[in-house]
Coordinates of C-alpha atoms in Angstrom, one line a residue:
M12 CA 34.8 39.7 18.8
D13 CA 35.0 36.0 20.0
N14 CA 33.5 32.9 18.4
C15 CA 34.5 34.0 14.7
F16 CA 36.1 32.1 12.0
H17 CA 37.7 33.3 8.9
Y18 CA 39.0 36.7 8.9
L19 CA 39.7 37.6 5.4
W20 CA 41.9 40.8 5.1
G21 CA 42.8 42.6 7.6
G22 CA 44.3 45.3 5.3
G23 CA 41.0 46.0 3.8
Y24 CA 39.7 46.8 7.5
V25 CA 42.1 49.2 8.3
I26 CA 42.4 51.0 4.8
D27 CA 38.4 51.7 5.4
A28 CA 39.3 53.3 8.4
A29 CA 41.9 55.2 7.7
K30 CA 40.2 56.4 4.7
R31 CA 37.3 57.3 7.4
G32 CA 40.0 59.7 9.4
Y33 CA 41.0 57.1 12.1
I34 CA 44.6 55.6 13.0
A35 CA 43.5 51.8 12.8
Y36 CA 44.6 48.4 14.4
T37 CA 43.9 44.8 14.1
N38 CA 44.9 41.5 14.7
C39 CA 43.4 38.0 14.8
T40 CA 43.8 33.9 15.4
S41 CA 44.3 32.6 12.4
S42 CA 41.7 29.6 11.4
L43 CA 44.2 27.0 11.4
A44 CA 47.4 26.5 13.7
E45 CA 50.2 26.6 10.6
V46 CA 53.0 27.7 11.9
V47 CA 55.8 26.4 14.2
P48 CA 57.0 28.7 17.0
F49 CA 60.9 29.3 17.1
G50 CA 63.1 26.8 18.5
G51 CA 60.0 24.1 18.0
K52 CA 59.0 21.5 15.4
S53 CA 54.9 21.3 15.2
P54 CA 52.5 23.9 14.4
T55 CA 50.6 25.5 17.2
L56 CA 50.3 29.0 15.8
G57 CA 48.2 30.7 13.0
T58 CA 49.8 32.9 10.7
N59 CA 48.1 35.6 12.6
P60 CA 48.2 38.7 11.1
H61 CA 48.9 42.3 12.1
S62 CA 47.1 45.2 10.1
W63 CA 47.8 49.4 10.9
G64 CA 46.2 51.5 8.9
L65 CA 47.1 55.4 9.0
P66 CA 45.3 58.3 7.1
T67 CA 47.5 59.6 5.2
Q68 CA 45.6 60.3 2.0
D69 CA 45.7 64.1 2.3
A70 CA 49.8 63.7 2.6
I71 CA 50.2 61.0 0.0
G72 CA 47.1 60.3 -1.7
F73 CA 46.5 57.1 0.0
P74 CA 46.5 55.4 3.4
I75 CA 49.7 54.0 4.4
C76 CA 48.6 50.0 5.6
V77 CA 51.3 48.6 7.3
D78 CA 49.9 44.7 6.8
W79 CA 52.0 41.6 7.5
A80 CA 51.6 37.8 8.9
T81 CA 53.8 36.7 11.6
S82 CA 55.0 33.7 9.3
T83 CA 57.5 34.7 6.8
C84 CA 54.5 34.1 4.0
A85 CA 51.3 33.1 4.4
M86 CA 49.8 29.8 3.3
G87 CA 48.1 32.0 0.5
R88 CA 51.3 32.7 -0.5
V89 CA 52.3 29.4 -1.0
Q90 CA 49.4 28.4 -2.9
Q91 CA 49.9 31.2 -5.4
L92 CA 53.7 30.3 -5.5
K93 CA 52.4 26.8 -6.3
R94 CA 49.9 27.6 -9.1
E95 CA 52.6 30.1 -10.5
G96 CA 55.6 27.2 -10.3
K97 CA 57.5 29.1 -8.3
Q98 CA 59.9 28.5 -5.2
L99 CA 59.8 29.7 -1.6
P100 CA 62.4 32.4 -0.2
P101 CA 64.6 30.1 2.4
M102 CA 63.7 29.6 5.6
A103 CA 60.0 30.1 5.4
A104 CA 58.4 26.7 5.7
V105 CA 59.1 23.3 6.5
D106 CA 58.4 19.6 4.9
T107 CA 56.6 16.8 6.9
D108 CA 60.0 16.0 8.6
G109 CA 60.4 19.2 9.7
N110 CA 62.8 19.7 7.4
P111 CA 63.5 23.4 5.7
T112 CA 61.7 23.4 2.3
Q113 CA 61.7 26.0 -0.9
D114 CA 59.2 24.0 -2.7
P115 CA 55.6 24.8 -2.1
G116 CA 54.3 21.5 -3.2
E117 CA 56.2 20.3 -0.1
V118 CA 55.2 22.4 3.0
A119 CA 53.7 21.0 5.9
A120 CA 53.8 24.1 8.4
L121 CA 55.4 27.4 8.4
L122 CA 58.1 29.3 9.7
P123 CA 57.9 32.6 11.7
F124 CA 59.7 35.8 10.1
G125 CA 62.6 37.4 11.7
A126 CA 62.9 34.1 14.2
H127 CA 62.2 34.7 17.5
K128 CA 60.6 38.3 16.4
G129 CA 57.9 37.1 14.1
Y130 CA 57.1 34.4 16.9
G131 CA 56.7 36.7 19.3
L132 CA 54.2 38.9 17.3
S133 CA 52.6 35.6 16.5
L134 CA 52.4 35.2 20.2
I135 CA 50.4 38.5 20.7
N136 CA 48.0 37.4 18.5
E137 CA 47.3 34.3 20.8
L138 CA 47.2 36.0 23.9
F139 CA 44.8 38.6 22.6
G140 CA 42.7 36.3 21.7
A141 CA 43.0 34.3 25.2
Y142 CA 42.0 37.5 26.6
I143 CA 38.8 37.8 24.7
G144 CA 37.8 34.2 25.1
G145 CA 39.2 32.5 21.8
S146 CA 40.2 28.7 21.6
L147 CA 43.2 26.6 21.9
P148 CA 45.6 27.2 18.7
T149 CA 45.3 23.5 17.7
H150 CA 41.6 23.2 18.1
R151 CA 41.0 26.1 15.7
G152 CA 39.1 24.5 12.6
R153 CA 38.9 21.0 13.6
S154 CA 35.3 20.2 13.2
L155 CA 35.7 17.9 16.2
P156 CA 37.8 19.7 18.9
S157 CA 38.3 17.9 22.4
E158 CA 34.8 17.8 24.0
G159 CA 33.8 21.2 25.9
E160 CA 36.7 23.3 23.9
K161 CA 36.4 26.0 21.0
S162 CA 37.7 25.7 17.7
S163 CA 36.9 29.3 16.9
T164 CA 39.0 32.2 16.1
S165 CA 39.3 35.8 17.6
F166 CA 39.5 39.2 16.3
F167 CA 40.6 42.3 17.7
F168 CA 40.0 46.0 16.3
Q169 CA 40.9 49.1 17.5
I170 CA 40.6 53.0 16.3
I171 CA 42.1 56.2 17.4
H172 CA 41.1 59.6 16.3
P173 CA 44.3 61.3 15.2
E174 CA 43.7 64.4 17.4
A175 CA 43.4 62.6 20.6
I176 CA 47.1 61.5 20.3
K177 CA 48.0 65.3 19.5
A178 CA 50.4 66.7 21.8
G179 CA 50.2 70.3 20.0
N180 CA 54.4 70.9 19.9
F181 CA 54.9 70.7 16.3
A182 CA 58.0 72.2 15.2
M183 CA 58.3 75.3 12.5
G184 CA 54.5 76.1 13.1
R185 CA 53.1 72.9 11.1
N186 CA 49.9 71.7 12.0
Q187 CA 49.4 67.7 12.9
A188 CA 48.3 67.2 9.0
E189 CA 51.4 69.4 7.8
N190 CA 53.8 67.3 10.1
V191 CA 52.7 63.8 8.7
K192 CA 53.4 65.1 5.7
A193 CA 57.0 66.3 6.1
V194 CA 57.4 63.3 8.1
I195 CA 56.9 61.1 5.0
E196 CA 58.9 63.6 2.7
N197 CA 61.8 63.2 5.1
I198 CA 61.9 59.7 5.3
L199 CA 61.6 59.8 1.7
G200 CA 64.0 62.2 1.1
P201 CA 67.5 62.2 -0.8
G202 CA 68.7 58.7 -2.0
N203 CA 65.3 57.0 -1.3
E204 CA 63.1 58.5 -4.4
N205 CA 62.3 55.2 -5.5
A206 CA 61.2 53.3 -1.9
I207 CA 57.7 52.7 -1.8
L208 CA 55.5 53.3 0.7
P209 CA 53.5 50.3 2.7
G210 CA 50.2 50.7 1.2
Q211 CA 51.6 51.8 -2.5
L212 CA 51.3 48.6 -4.3
E213 CA 47.4 47.7 -2.6
A214 CA 46.1 51.7 -3.5
E215 CA 47.9 51.1 -7.5
A216 CA 46.3 47.4 -7.4
A217 CA 42.9 49.2 -6.5
T218 CA 43.2 51.8 -8.9
R219 CA 43.5 49.4 -12.0
S220 CA 40.8 47.2 -10.5
E221 CA 38.5 50.2 -10.6
Q222 CA 39.4 51.3 -13.9
A223 CA 38.9 47.5 -15.2
G224 CA 35.3 47.6 -13.4
G225 CA 36.0 45.1 -11.4
L226 CA 38.5 42.7 -9.9
I227 CA 41.6 41.6 -12.2
F228 CA 42.8 37.8 -12.2
S229 CA 45.6 35.9 -13.4
D230 CA 45.4 33.1 -15.7
A231 CA 46.5 30.7 -13.0
E232 CA 44.1 32.2 -10.5
L233 CA 41.1 31.6 -13.0
A234 CA 42.1 28.2 -13.8
E235 CA 42.3 27.3 -10.2
L236 CA 38.9 28.7 -9.7
N237 CA 37.8 26.6 -12.5
E238 CA 39.4 23.5 -10.8
L239 CA 37.3 24.2 -7.7
A240 CA 34.1 24.7 -10.0
S241 CA 34.6 21.3 -11.5
Q242 CA 35.1 19.4 -7.8
L243 CA 31.6 21.3 -6.8
N244 CA 29.8 20.5 -10.3
M245 CA 29.4 23.8 -11.4
P246 CA 29.7 25.3 -14.8
S247 CA 33.2 26.8 -15.7
L248 CA 34.2 30.0 -16.0
N249 CA 34.3 31.2 -19.9
T250 CA 38.0 33.1 -19.4
K251 CA 38.1 33.6 -23.4
S252 CA 34.6 35.8 -22.7
L253 CA 36.0 37.5 -20.0
L254 CA 39.1 38.5 -21.7
A255 CA 37.0 39.9 -24.7
Q256 CA 34.9 42.0 -22.0

């Protein structure tokens, strides 16, 4: 997809596809260049996420969702830590002088996770976008790019039916679904009983939201929503009435 803007959450797309029985993958070019390439000083990459969803609900009760930004953390996480008065992990971001910082209030740009590894994964998104027809990274999200240049993002979506990749040679007479379950159980075997699977926390959060009858917000998030409402001359949320409900 081309000529797009905000991607929202890639994990949501692949989880939905996985619930329908598909293996799903998506990536995008982010709407702003906020990440410094490995060995560089200037942000010319997006946070450029990758998301995989796998239909494992029959095996474990929920789809596995592997969803990550190619920066050490997403800018949304920086904003969250700033709201909560917490520090960033080391080597996640730089200040305006290009020096590493853990203060979310001083962040000017982000760093790729795993140094050259995260940089390579981010570059994949940029090149997928380039093949689709996407804009130059430093022009994205800008209201006034150079004349003739685009400022939009590009999205890539792919789904695979599990049957399409089945070789049919499963051990011990297992079928495909049984083999998936056996592999997961093997990974979480002795010594790994307390390990979590990607997508597990999201599945638990979705269950809590369903039980609450809506989305659950922290006090800090509600305060920021009211700050935005004030800037837009809109009425504030009555947090006491929300808590009473």
